[in-house]
């Protein structure tokens, strides 16, 4: 029944604890088995776990049973432990887990056990933990001492730690440690494996005073339970969570997720307070009319300002402070209360009253099963074998499989109205499935749902394979990435020097960086990427209007009637003591500062209009630098305005190199010219002739450098005689150098392109 379904998302500024809170929810609802649990479990890409950020939205289905009545044989303490709020030594074990991950980050994988043992000793001391190493523990069997067990560590006299460096942990290691616990006085052990693939931690408990594993299994399954003749039926709620990214570059992912839910959990970090992206995602949620549940997170942090941040959020939402929830994703405190509040406050899905309607909010691809769409069913139901149709593409297919994401794909017989799940289409052709399209029945089609506006690329960059033999692989790789990232756009182009490649559109610099890194890692491609640029609208002298995405196509000085560029409205939130430095930074990036406001916690919020070109010129990194990391940023596009920009070309050996071309502000052309020729002077290898490096703009050479020629000692074999013999040889060498200077060409190494772009 849809009345027992709750669809919600977690939204916040970046690094406010969304993924950690989602981990605790999955643990608390027993969605994931303890042996499979790890940090950032919904962040499936290696890049997400490395950087500690969410890049892709991640849907997951959970089962929750609020306000379960106790049977005669259960105590309140047992019930709380079953719900996950008070498991044994929770604070200590979470602290130890954090140390394990710190060692993993610093040391990496592949070392011997003793290396990790020594590193953990250092970390335990740094964190003030009392521990014993290689302690002898007697093992009892029927009350008799049958031997000694020597764990790697005993921490705080409570938790045993067993270290491994195996390819993976198998069942025998787990059962062996459990049997040791059974025969000694300790109750909790952590089996830690720095394996060949990743860090693996298993928490093993043996405590006769706790409920039995069979009782826990029954509670997890939430069937009817009979105890002492009392029937206790527990109401089951289906919670469909869509975890969202927090970085401003992935705002399109957030907007798609929010269109598929009825409510959101708004997280605000108790150490940071309200930040720029908090206000941005909150505005989207309000515009969609979603129920908002405010939560102050990280309340266990030493520098948490819980009461201050609660007051700030209450003023922001115009609600009483008592309605602001408090939680810690690290320790799990308050998470059960959040789940209960979701059940109480977020409304169940409403019926559209039409036939089959499912909104596609994301999709993936499998080599064997084709396109797999992730959809929210707004009307009717979808079963395996149903004939369905893409409304926009007008393409029919048969549902090969339907199911839920738990978070792995779990097949089911049918997806009912209000549910979120996946549908295997079997389609292996790109361009048919699209985000925002509606699935409907072929037999009884319904009208399409309002979809999403297509994402507008913010920056563009050309991507070329190092070897033209990889062009087909690059095309196929971009098609595959497009299936999992609908905000990526690309079109084929060619360059006289670089060969054939693709002009790609991205939502920001981080989005560009992620896509390029995925192409290199997932498809083993060696790439050359040109300088990223924004779109320019050119009005030619004949009245023709054209959008330019590449500096190579930008008109020469004086040949265009009008040049326009995209502008953005920037919101910066920072402590007031950094206002002066931020104002100077905004001026340096050609911003027009607008109104300022003081937030309830004393921070300043500054609004400014800025060319998008300048926003992408390292503004975010510089903002973090001048504000000591305290400033936060969000922006939205405003439209086109007149631009005072010119094309800067780079000539190497009198030949223009298109990959180095860029569009710069007229007032910065001298600085940019000198910087690029100086960088190339350092990077380009010496040739057999004098190498000229020049920067050209506005019809003239702005800056130039020379790299001296390699010179062979042509007189080295002479050991005497007239000086004219040496002069004759030197003159001959000079004539040869002059001829090479006129005819010579330079082969620029690919790593030079990469380093110039990276440093710029």
XYZ file of C-alpha atoms in Angstrom:
760
model
C 0.000 0.000 0.000
C 1.273 3.477 -0.902
C 0.165 4.798 2.520
C 3.161 2.979 4.031
C 5.661 4.468 1.551
C 7.827 7.505 2.294
C 10.044 8.957 -0.441
C 12.707 11.427 0.701
C 16.162 12.855 -0.027
C 18.989 14.134 2.150
C 20.194 17.595 1.095
C 22.902 19.881 2.462
C 26.036 21.833 1.679
C 29.034 19.725 0.673
C 30.737 17.822 3.523
C 27.908 18.267 6.036
C 27.553 14.515 6.605
C 24.926 13.226 4.140
C 26.708 9.977 3.251
C 27.603 9.221 6.876
C 23.991 9.726 7.971
C 22.846 7.452 5.131
C 25.295 4.780 6.372
C 23.746 4.852 9.843
C 20.233 4.656 8.383
C 21.209 1.563 6.409
C 22.694 -0.011 9.551
C 19.707 0.886 11.689
C 17.159 -0.531 9.256
C 19.265 -3.689 8.684
C 19.209 -2.951 4.943
C 22.831 -4.051 4.606
C 24.350 -7.013 6.423
C 27.039 -6.032 8.967
C 29.692 -7.990 7.062
C 29.024 -5.870 3.944
C 28.961 -2.515 5.727
C 31.708 0.030 5.050
C 32.090 3.801 4.979
C 30.202 5.701 2.237
C 28.345 2.562 1.215
C 26.135 4.462 -1.268
C 29.151 6.101 -2.930
C 29.977 3.272 -5.311
C 32.547 4.974 -7.522
C 36.180 4.747 -6.464
C 36.534 8.491 -7.073
C 33.716 9.233 -4.615
C 35.366 7.253 -1.832
C 38.805 8.731 -2.565
C 37.625 12.334 -2.495
C 35.051 11.833 0.250
C 32.290 13.477 -1.808
C 29.112 12.259 -3.462
C 29.103 12.616 -7.248
C 26.108 10.492 -8.295
C 22.690 10.403 -6.671
C 22.034 6.998 -5.103
C 18.536 5.563 -4.488
C 18.022 2.887 -1.827
C 14.973 1.154 -0.316
C 14.817 0.573 3.455
C 12.259 -1.030 5.787
C 11.526 0.689 9.101
C 9.254 -0.180 12.005
C 8.615 2.825 14.239
C 7.173 2.629 17.763
C 7.338 -1.157 17.990
C 5.411 -2.440 21.021
C 7.423 -4.546 23.473
C 6.515 -8.107 24.361
C 6.526 -9.402 27.938
C 9.997 -10.909 27.499
C 11.645 -7.721 26.198
C 13.065 -4.814 28.132
C 13.251 -1.238 26.942
C 17.037 -1.495 26.852
C 16.914 -4.533 24.563
C 14.479 -2.823 22.211
C 16.690 0.256 21.948
C 19.703 -1.914 21.225
C 17.814 -3.783 18.506
C 16.884 -0.465 16.906
C 20.594 0.349 16.907
C 20.756 3.380 19.196
C 22.816 1.765 21.967
C 25.018 -1.059 20.730
C 27.996 -2.144 22.821
C 30.829 0.401 23.166
C 29.496 2.441 20.245
C 31.610 5.574 20.893
C 34.805 3.576 21.370
C 34.307 1.360 18.318
C 33.512 4.326 16.060
C 36.659 6.079 17.271
C 38.731 2.963 16.565
C 37.142 2.591 13.106
C 38.159 6.163 12.312
C 41.764 5.335 13.222
C 41.694 2.279 10.918
C 40.631 4.468 7.996
C 43.284 7.091 8.818
C 45.976 4.401 8.614
C 44.462 3.122 5.348
C 44.590 6.634 3.899
C 48.186 7.296 4.962
C 49.748 3.876 4.310
C 47.598 2.415 1.563
C 47.245 -1.327 0.995
C 49.649 -4.187 0.349
C 51.869 -4.008 3.464
C 52.562 -6.754 5.984
C 50.499 -7.048 9.173
C 53.382 -5.814 11.336
C 53.536 -2.527 9.400
C 49.870 -1.827 10.141
C 50.374 -2.976 13.744
C 53.161 -0.425 14.269
C 51.148 2.359 12.606
C 48.093 1.629 14.774
C 50.208 1.791 17.938
C 51.248 5.325 16.961
C 47.664 6.378 16.153
C 46.242 4.905 19.386
C 48.781 6.911 21.396
C 47.993 10.101 19.441
C 44.267 9.651 20.143
C 44.775 8.966 23.852
C 43.529 5.365 23.775
C 44.804 2.920 26.390
C 45.820 -0.367 24.759
C 47.752 -3.574 25.336
C 49.617 -5.299 22.524
C 49.920 -9.095 22.178
C 48.222 -9.739 25.515
C 47.798 -13.403 26.523
C 44.110 -14.189 27.127
C 43.080 -17.585 28.588
C 40.481 -19.528 26.588
C 37.960 -21.547 28.588
C 36.026 -24.648 27.522
C 33.419 -25.972 29.969
C 35.184 -23.971 32.663
C 38.616 -25.448 31.882
C 41.584 -23.450 30.602
C 42.468 -25.023 27.253
C 44.999 -22.509 25.960
C 45.923 -18.891 25.331
C 44.753 -16.429 22.673
C 46.928 -13.461 21.736
C 45.050 -10.690 19.852
C 46.944 -7.825 18.244
C 45.411 -5.267 20.616
C 43.099 -4.955 23.588
C 41.804 -1.356 23.591
C 40.522 0.280 26.791
C 40.145 -3.203 28.297
C 36.961 -3.688 26.235
C 37.569 -4.308 22.538
C 39.802 -6.960 20.978
C 41.441 -6.184 17.638
C 42.655 -8.872 15.255
C 44.709 -7.632 12.267
C 44.909 -9.374 8.901
C 46.494 -8.596 5.528
C 44.705 -11.186 3.383
C 43.074 -10.878 -0.060
C 39.723 -11.125 1.763
C 38.225 -12.300 5.061
C 36.453 -15.653 4.838
C 34.101 -17.399 7.233
C 36.765 -19.437 9.124
C 38.528 -16.288 10.392
C 35.223 -14.862 11.628
C 34.122 -18.080 13.342
C 37.536 -18.524 14.962
C 37.432 -15.057 16.526
C 33.827 -15.595 17.653
C 34.827 -18.847 19.385
C 37.655 -17.016 21.191
C 35.144 -14.423 22.419
C 32.859 -17.204 23.589
C 35.641 -18.637 25.746
C 36.939 -15.400 27.314
C 35.699 -12.441 29.333
C 35.540 -9.978 26.415
C 32.366 -9.323 24.414
C 33.374 -7.305 21.325
C 36.098 -7.869 18.734
C 37.004 -6.065 15.521
C 38.413 -8.216 12.726
C 40.356 -5.805 10.503
C 41.706 -6.754 7.091
C 43.911 -4.431 5.047
C 43.160 -6.534 1.980
C 44.259 -6.342 -1.621
C 41.163 -4.340 -2.649
C 40.165 -2.237 0.351
C 39.979 -1.990 4.123
C 37.439 -4.436 5.592
C 36.171 -4.269 9.186
C 33.942 -6.884 10.824
C 32.390 -6.295 14.243
C 31.931 -9.548 16.166
C 29.876 -9.684 19.375
C 29.339 -12.480 21.876
C 27.198 -11.403 24.829
C 24.760 -13.766 26.521
C 22.954 -10.816 28.154
C 21.960 -9.495 24.715
C 19.061 -10.794 22.584
C 19.842 -13.888 20.561
C 20.673 -13.730 16.872
C 17.451 -15.554 16.042
C 15.449 -12.890 17.855
C 17.301 -10.191 15.946
C 16.628 -11.942 12.650
C 12.956 -12.123 13.464
C 12.891 -8.442 14.302
C 14.776 -7.565 11.128
C 12.301 -9.517 9.059
C 9.441 -7.909 10.982
C 7.081 -10.798 10.855
C 4.559 -11.634 13.560
C 6.203 -12.518 16.813
C 4.659 -14.630 19.539
C 6.082 -14.326 23.034
C 4.401 -15.414 26.278
C 1.122 -15.756 24.443
C 1.075 -12.103 23.325
C 0.865 -11.323 19.595
C 2.915 -8.289 18.554
C 2.324 -7.154 14.976
C 4.734 -4.468 13.807
C 3.714 -1.955 11.145
C 6.195 -1.831 8.281
C 7.120 1.345 6.394
C 9.021 1.477 3.122
C 11.524 4.361 3.122
C 12.913 5.227 -0.305
C 15.990 7.410 0.154
C 17.767 9.227 -2.676
C 21.174 10.409 -1.450
C 22.290 13.547 -3.310
C 25.601 15.342 -4.009
C 26.414 18.566 -2.181
C 28.803 20.293 -4.595
C 27.374 23.142 -6.659
C 28.557 21.497 -9.917
C 26.102 18.636 -9.330
C 23.020 20.746 -8.585
C 21.295 19.121 -11.587
C 21.539 15.734 -9.838
C 19.870 17.262 -6.765
C 17.001 18.826 -8.744
C 16.244 15.487 -10.444
C 16.216 13.626 -7.138
C 13.886 16.144 -5.489
C 11.341 15.790 -8.305
C 10.888 12.124 -7.350
C 10.232 12.560 -3.600
C 7.723 14.163 -1.209
C 10.123 15.391 1.461
C 13.726 16.139 2.385
C 16.012 15.911 5.386
C 17.932 19.209 5.494
C 21.316 18.663 7.172
C 23.230 21.561 8.713
C 26.694 20.948 10.168
C 26.841 21.991 13.846
C 30.456 23.116 13.376
C 29.845 25.199 10.219
C 26.259 26.412 10.289
C 24.211 27.509 7.294
C 26.341 27.812 4.149
C 25.748 28.930 0.581
C 24.701 25.594 -0.903
C 22.400 25.008 2.094
C 20.331 27.996 0.988
C 20.471 26.928 -2.666
C 19.131 23.385 -2.165
C 16.618 24.622 0.411
C 15.224 27.036 -2.182
C 14.766 24.177 -4.685
C 12.962 22.054 -2.073
C 10.631 24.933 -1.134
C 9.791 25.662 -4.779
C 8.776 22.015 -5.237
C 6.565 22.180 -2.137
C 8.414 19.402 -0.298
C 8.124 18.683 3.426
C 11.361 19.799 5.121
C 12.784 18.055 8.201
C 15.683 20.139 9.588
C 18.523 18.251 11.297
C 21.657 19.622 12.957
C 24.410 17.055 12.344
C 27.825 16.211 13.836
C 26.669 16.991 17.387
C 29.457 14.749 18.710
C 32.209 16.968 17.237
C 34.444 18.689 19.835
C 33.869 22.124 18.262
C 30.108 21.681 17.751
C 27.936 24.764 18.421
C 24.666 22.887 18.641
C 22.487 25.460 20.415
C 23.724 28.332 18.202
C 23.161 26.411 14.966
C 19.725 25.199 16.119
C 18.715 28.837 16.678
C 20.118 29.792 13.268
C 18.182 27.046 11.452
C 14.990 27.902 13.364
C 15.244 31.533 12.192
C 15.989 30.415 8.629
C 12.931 28.140 8.455
C 10.727 30.252 10.749
C 9.982 27.276 12.978
C 10.334 26.530 16.724
C 13.712 25.277 17.935
C 12.042 22.184 19.376
C 11.280 20.983 15.832
C 14.990 20.948 14.882
C 16.367 17.424 15.258
C 19.889 16.709 16.489
C 21.956 13.768 15.270
C 25.403 12.312 14.761
C 26.024 10.202 11.689
C 29.257 8.977 13.267
C 27.840 7.556 16.513
C 24.263 6.997 15.306
C 22.770 9.196 18.030
C 19.364 10.572 17.049
C 19.135 8.660 13.764
C 16.175 6.531 14.912
C 14.327 9.740 15.817
C 14.966 11.072 12.296
C 13.478 7.917 10.752
C 10.420 8.140 13.008
C 9.972 11.812 12.079
C 10.179 10.927 8.373
C 7.312 8.470 8.861
C 5.253 11.042 10.791
C 5.825 14.206 8.743
C 6.537 13.268 5.120
C 3.254 12.529 3.323
C 2.714 9.255 1.455
C 2.695 9.352 -2.363
C -0.457 10.673 -4.026
C -2.123 8.956 -6.953
C -2.194 10.780 -10.293
C -5.442 9.035 -11.211
C -4.057 8.184 -14.643
C -2.710 4.930 -16.059
C 0.895 3.768 -15.931
C 3.247 6.727 -15.433
C 6.856 6.460 -14.244
C 9.307 9.372 -14.220
C 12.894 8.454 -15.165
C 15.291 10.323 -12.873
C 18.469 8.373 -13.699
C 19.720 5.338 -15.587
C 22.688 3.013 -15.901
C 23.998 0.541 -18.441
C 24.922 -3.138 -18.447
C 26.723 -4.911 -21.295
C 24.377 -7.875 -20.935
C 21.041 -6.243 -20.042
C 21.311 -2.891 -21.800
C 19.920 0.344 -20.360
C 18.580 0.093 -16.792
C 16.289 3.007 -15.908
C 15.723 4.229 -12.354
C 12.205 5.564 -12.032
C 9.529 6.731 -9.618
C 6.117 5.199 -10.360
C 3.519 7.995 -10.173
C 0.572 6.014 -11.537
C -0.444 2.387 -12.057
C 2.011 -0.460 -11.610
C 4.814 -1.985 -13.666
C 5.439 -5.739 -13.694
C 8.055 -7.941 -15.288
C 7.108 -8.660 -18.905
C 4.948 -5.533 -19.345
C 5.146 -3.740 -22.693
C 6.262 -0.165 -21.990
C 6.948 2.951 -24.032
C 9.286 5.930 -23.727
C 6.943 8.899 -24.262
C 9.614 11.258 -25.647
C 11.505 8.724 -27.777
C 8.322 6.846 -28.803
C 10.220 3.568 -28.477
C 8.580 0.411 -27.126
C 10.263 -2.337 -25.124
C 9.454 -5.193 -22.777
C 10.434 -4.956 -19.113
C 12.928 -7.810 -18.724
C 13.138 -7.277 -14.966
C 11.818 -4.877 -12.345
C 12.888 -4.465 -8.756
C 14.137 -2.329 -5.900
C 17.563 -0.922 -5.042
C 18.628 -2.161 -1.601
C 21.170 -0.676 -2.647
C 22.032 -3.583 -4.945
C 19.431 -4.499 -7.553
C 16.850 -6.807 -5.948
C 14.244 -8.245 -8.377
C 10.536 -8.115 -7.503
C 7.384 -9.116 -9.312
C 5.936 -5.615 -9.593
C 6.608 -1.938 -8.856
C 3.504 -0.374 -7.332
C 2.316 3.212 -7.440
C 4.514 5.454 -5.291
C 7.528 3.131 -5.318
C 11.036 3.856 -6.579
C 12.892 1.104 -8.396
C 14.682 -0.032 -11.522
C 13.494 -1.446 -14.856
C 15.733 -3.444 -17.207
C 14.929 -2.423 -20.794
C 17.277 -4.600 -22.865
C 17.955 -1.572 -25.105
C 21.627 -1.276 -26.062
C 21.381 1.779 -28.292
C 22.389 5.171 -26.898
C 20.065 8.176 -27.138
C 16.728 6.400 -26.573
C 16.450 6.580 -22.786
C 16.649 10.104 -21.408
C 16.364 11.635 -17.967
C 12.978 13.296 -17.438
C 11.174 11.029 -19.920
C 8.013 9.178 -18.878
C 7.420 5.446 -19.110
C 3.864 4.398 -19.884
C 1.980 1.307 -21.006
C 1.821 0.411 -24.695
C -1.719 -0.989 -24.409
C -3.197 1.915 -22.450
C -0.806 4.874 -22.805
C -1.043 7.889 -20.499
C 0.170 11.454 -20.998
C 3.774 12.335 -20.183
C 4.685 13.793 -16.800
C 6.429 17.176 -16.561
C 10.101 16.246 -16.983
C 13.316 18.139 -16.332
C 14.707 21.043 -18.263
C 17.868 19.843 -20.041
C 21.086 20.851 -18.243
C 22.923 23.798 -19.764
C 26.695 23.187 -19.935
C 28.638 25.851 -18.085
C 32.106 25.229 -19.515
C 33.449 23.504 -22.620
C 36.721 21.728 -23.335
C 38.052 19.684 -26.241
C 39.156 16.134 -25.485
C 41.531 14.329 -27.857
C 43.044 10.842 -27.629
C 46.843 10.810 -27.504
C 46.723 8.257 -30.315
C 44.143 8.615 -33.078
C 43.809 4.817 -32.953
C 41.829 5.346 -29.716
C 39.232 7.670 -31.300
C 36.571 4.946 -31.601
C 37.209 3.846 -28.012
C 36.889 7.464 -26.839
C 33.552 7.807 -28.666
C 32.238 4.588 -27.107
C 33.501 5.644 -23.678
C 31.703 8.996 -23.872
C 28.506 7.201 -24.915
C 28.810 4.917 -21.881
C 29.448 7.837 -19.521
C 26.507 9.709 -21.041
C 24.276 6.808 -19.983
C 25.257 7.294 -16.337
C 25.724 11.087 -16.415
C 22.971 12.857 -18.328
C 24.533 16.297 -17.748
C 27.497 15.427 -19.995
C 27.218 16.629 -23.603
C 29.677 16.197 -26.467
C 30.080 16.610 -30.220
C 32.830 15.516 -32.580
C 35.369 18.040 -33.864
C 38.767 18.007 -35.555
C 41.972 20.002 -35.205
C 44.794 20.320 -37.710
C 47.369 19.579 -35.018
C 45.537 17.404 -32.489
C 43.529 15.366 -34.994
C 39.952 14.271 -34.305
C 38.387 14.552 -30.870
C 35.271 15.739 -29.057
C 34.048 19.079 -27.786
C 32.528 18.308 -24.368
C 30.225 20.396 -22.185
C 30.421 20.252 -18.369
C 28.545 21.772 -15.428
C 31.722 23.113 -13.818
C 35.421 22.551 -13.255
C 34.908 19.697 -10.776
C 32.530 17.991 -13.214
C 35.195 18.272 -15.945
C 37.852 16.869 -13.629
C 35.660 13.915 -12.619
C 34.723 13.008 -16.210
C 38.326 13.143 -17.457
C 39.511 11.046 -14.521
C 36.769 8.470 -15.143
C 37.759 8.234 -18.824
C 41.341 7.534 -17.796
C 40.543 5.037 -15.046
C 37.518 3.154 -16.328
C 38.508 3.011 -20.006
C 42.341 3.231 -19.788
C 42.475 6.198 -22.176
C 45.403 8.598 -22.510
C 43.919 12.015 -23.261
C 44.860 15.572 -24.142
C 42.400 18.169 -22.821
C 42.357 21.773 -24.054
C 41.841 24.858 -21.924
C 38.223 24.965 -20.692
C 36.146 27.946 -21.777
C 32.577 29.227 -21.514
C 30.154 29.971 -24.349
C 30.314 33.323 -26.198
C 27.582 34.818 -28.364
C 29.026 36.573 -31.408
C 27.108 39.054 -33.564
C 28.947 39.352 -36.879
C 29.045 42.501 -39.001
C 26.511 40.947 -41.404
C 24.023 40.490 -38.534
C 24.510 36.733 -38.125
C 24.442 35.565 -34.475
C 26.564 32.552 -33.520
C 27.451 30.780 -30.259
C 31.174 30.012 -29.979
C 32.427 27.223 -27.696
C 36.068 27.054 -28.789
C 38.773 29.765 -28.726
C 39.934 28.539 -32.145
C 36.618 29.743 -33.655
C 36.585 33.102 -31.867
C 36.672 35.974 -34.416
C 39.778 38.076 -34.945
C 40.029 41.526 -33.414
C 37.684 44.005 -35.106
C 35.743 41.457 -37.185
C 32.776 41.070 -34.794
C 30.062 43.657 -34.233
C 29.258 42.502 -30.698
C 30.548 39.887 -28.234
C 28.472 38.620 -25.289
C 29.281 36.156 -22.506
C 27.402 34.371 -19.734
C 27.219 36.002 -16.309
C 26.432 34.409 -12.974
C 24.920 35.587 -9.711
C 27.295 34.561 -6.933
C 26.453 34.175 -3.254
C 29.360 34.045 -0.797
C 28.930 33.361 2.930
C 31.917 33.954 5.223
C 32.857 35.336 8.669
C 32.905 39.167 8.684
C 36.670 39.423 9.326
C 37.314 38.109 5.793
C 35.013 40.598 4.066
C 37.875 42.886 2.953
C 39.918 40.111 1.338
C 36.828 38.666 -0.356
C 35.829 42.084 -1.731
C 39.301 42.490 -3.257
C 39.086 39.010 -4.763
C 35.692 39.814 -6.280
C 37.132 43.005 -7.788
C 40.087 41.089 -9.261
C 37.598 38.754 -10.941
C 35.564 41.624 -12.472
C 32.573 41.120 -10.163
C 29.933 43.768 -9.510
C 29.200 43.574 -5.775
C 25.533 43.920 -4.872
C 23.768 43.744 -1.538
C 25.214 42.249 1.635
C 23.408 40.786 4.622
C 24.280 39.585 8.110
C 23.043 36.101 8.975
C 21.782 35.160 12.463
C 25.109 33.533 13.389
C 27.049 36.705 12.512
C 28.339 35.588 9.113
C 28.217 37.937 6.133
C 26.407 37.003 2.928
C 27.610 38.863 -0.164
C 25.831 38.842 -3.523
C 27.715 39.744 -6.690
C 27.331 39.502 -10.461
C 30.391 37.998 -12.132
C 31.355 36.816 -15.625
C 31.182 33.035 -15.715
C 34.608 33.112 -17.360
C 36.078 34.640 -14.201
C 34.204 32.268 -11.893
C 35.885 29.357 -13.672
C 39.333 30.993 -13.441
C 40.164 29.367 -10.114
C 37.816 31.627 -8.138
C 36.634 28.910 -5.743
C 40.167 27.843 -4.754
C 41.235 31.465 -4.244
C 38.106 32.131 -2.172
C 38.969 29.232 0.140
C 42.534 30.534 0.378
C 41.719 34.141 1.329
C 39.051 33.031 3.831
C 41.164 30.293 5.482
C 38.619 27.755 4.241
C 35.615 29.336 6.004
C 33.843 30.817 2.950
C 31.220 28.916 0.953
C 29.930 29.616 -2.536
C 26.870 29.021 -4.680
C 25.911 30.536 -8.019
C 23.223 30.587 -10.686
C 23.356 31.696 -14.321
C 21.933 35.111 -15.220
C 22.176 35.224 -19.012
C 24.305 37.002 -21.610
C 25.895 40.434 -21.213
C 28.392 42.413 -23.288
C 31.965 41.142 -22.962
C 35.294 42.931 -23.364
C 37.409 39.909 -24.279
C 39.994 38.987 -26.907
C 41.490 35.790 -28.249
C 45.017 35.015 -27.109
C 46.951 32.798 -29.531
C 50.228 31.067 -28.771
C 52.796 30.595 -31.538
C 55.602 28.051 -31.258
C 58.222 28.330 -34.017
C 55.938 30.823 -35.833
C 53.083 28.280 -35.915
C 49.811 28.764 -33.996
C 49.028 25.968 -31.517
C 45.191 25.808 -31.195
C 45.293 23.794 -27.953
C 46.961 26.736 -26.162
C 44.491 29.355 -27.457
C 42.255 30.980 -24.875
C 39.800 33.841 -24.498
C 40.854 36.391 -21.891
C 39.726 39.737 -20.567
C 41.264 42.687 -22.380
C 42.548 44.103 -19.107
C 44.397 40.839 -18.303
C 45.810 40.108 -21.740
C 49.341 41.335 -20.893
C 49.529 39.293 -17.686
C 48.132 36.135 -19.323
C 50.496 36.485 -22.302
C 53.615 36.767 -20.179
C 52.522 33.884 -17.959
C 51.906 31.435 -20.820
C 55.161 32.138 -22.694
C 57.151 31.854 -19.471
C 55.522 28.521 -18.663
C 56.215 27.162 -22.164
C 59.813 28.343 -21.992
C 60.241 26.116 -18.922
C 58.388 23.112 -20.346
C 59.281 22.846 -24.036
C 62.356 20.730 -24.826
C 65.261 22.426 -26.608
C 65.523 21.962 -30.371
C 68.405 22.061 -32.856
C 67.437 25.659 -33.642
C 66.429 28.698 -31.594
C 62.804 28.172 -30.566
C 60.556 31.239 -30.591
C 57.539 31.265 -28.259
C 55.110 34.148 -28.788
C 51.733 35.246 -27.439
C 49.591 37.148 -29.928
C 46.412 39.155 -29.293
C 44.667 42.190 -30.803
C 46.695 41.762 -33.998
C 50.139 42.078 -32.407
C 52.721 40.124 -30.429
C 52.195 40.822 -26.717
C 54.957 38.699 -25.161
C 57.782 36.499 -26.442
C 60.523 34.210 -25.167
C 63.308 32.244 -26.865
C 64.701 28.819 -26.043
C 68.351 28.529 -27.067
C 69.302 25.840 -29.578
C 71.119 22.623 -28.875
C 74.634 23.046 -30.263
C 77.089 20.396 -31.313
C 80.791 21.060 -30.785
C 81.777 20.941 -34.478
C 85.395 21.960 -33.769
C 86.047 19.379 -31.096
C 88.132 17.094 -33.294
C 90.551 19.887 -34.332
C 93.807 19.980 -32.387
C 95.663 22.869 -33.929
C 96.184 24.683 -37.173
C 94.901 27.988 -38.484
C 91.920 29.677 -36.759
C 90.215 30.012 -40.140
C 89.528 26.255 -40.140
C 87.451 26.618 -36.957
C 85.685 29.742 -38.255
C 84.777 27.924 -41.460
C 83.118 25.096 -39.534
C 81.281 27.491 -37.215
C 79.942 29.509 -40.164
C 78.727 26.305 -41.808
C 76.911 25.351 -38.584
C 75.387 28.830 -38.398
C 73.985 28.544 -41.937
C 72.492 25.152 -41.074
C 70.805 26.552 -37.955
C 69.339 29.398 -40.002
C 67.941 26.953 -42.562
C 66.412 24.797 -39.780
C 64.868 27.875 -38.187
C 63.066 28.616 -41.453
C 61.929 25.047 -42.111
C 61.921 23.323 -38.721
C 58.772 22.168 -36.940
C 58.316 21.385 -33.265
C 56.692 18.221 -31.962
C 55.174 19.313 -28.634
C 55.016 16.440 -26.105
C 51.534 15.631 -24.771
C 52.619 16.077 -21.165
C 53.362 19.735 -21.981
C 49.715 20.257 -23.000
C 48.538 18.613 -19.792
C 50.842 20.606 -17.522
C 49.965 23.944 -19.130
C 46.234 23.278 -18.770
C 46.597 21.979 -15.209
C 48.700 24.950 -14.093
C 46.308 27.392 -15.746
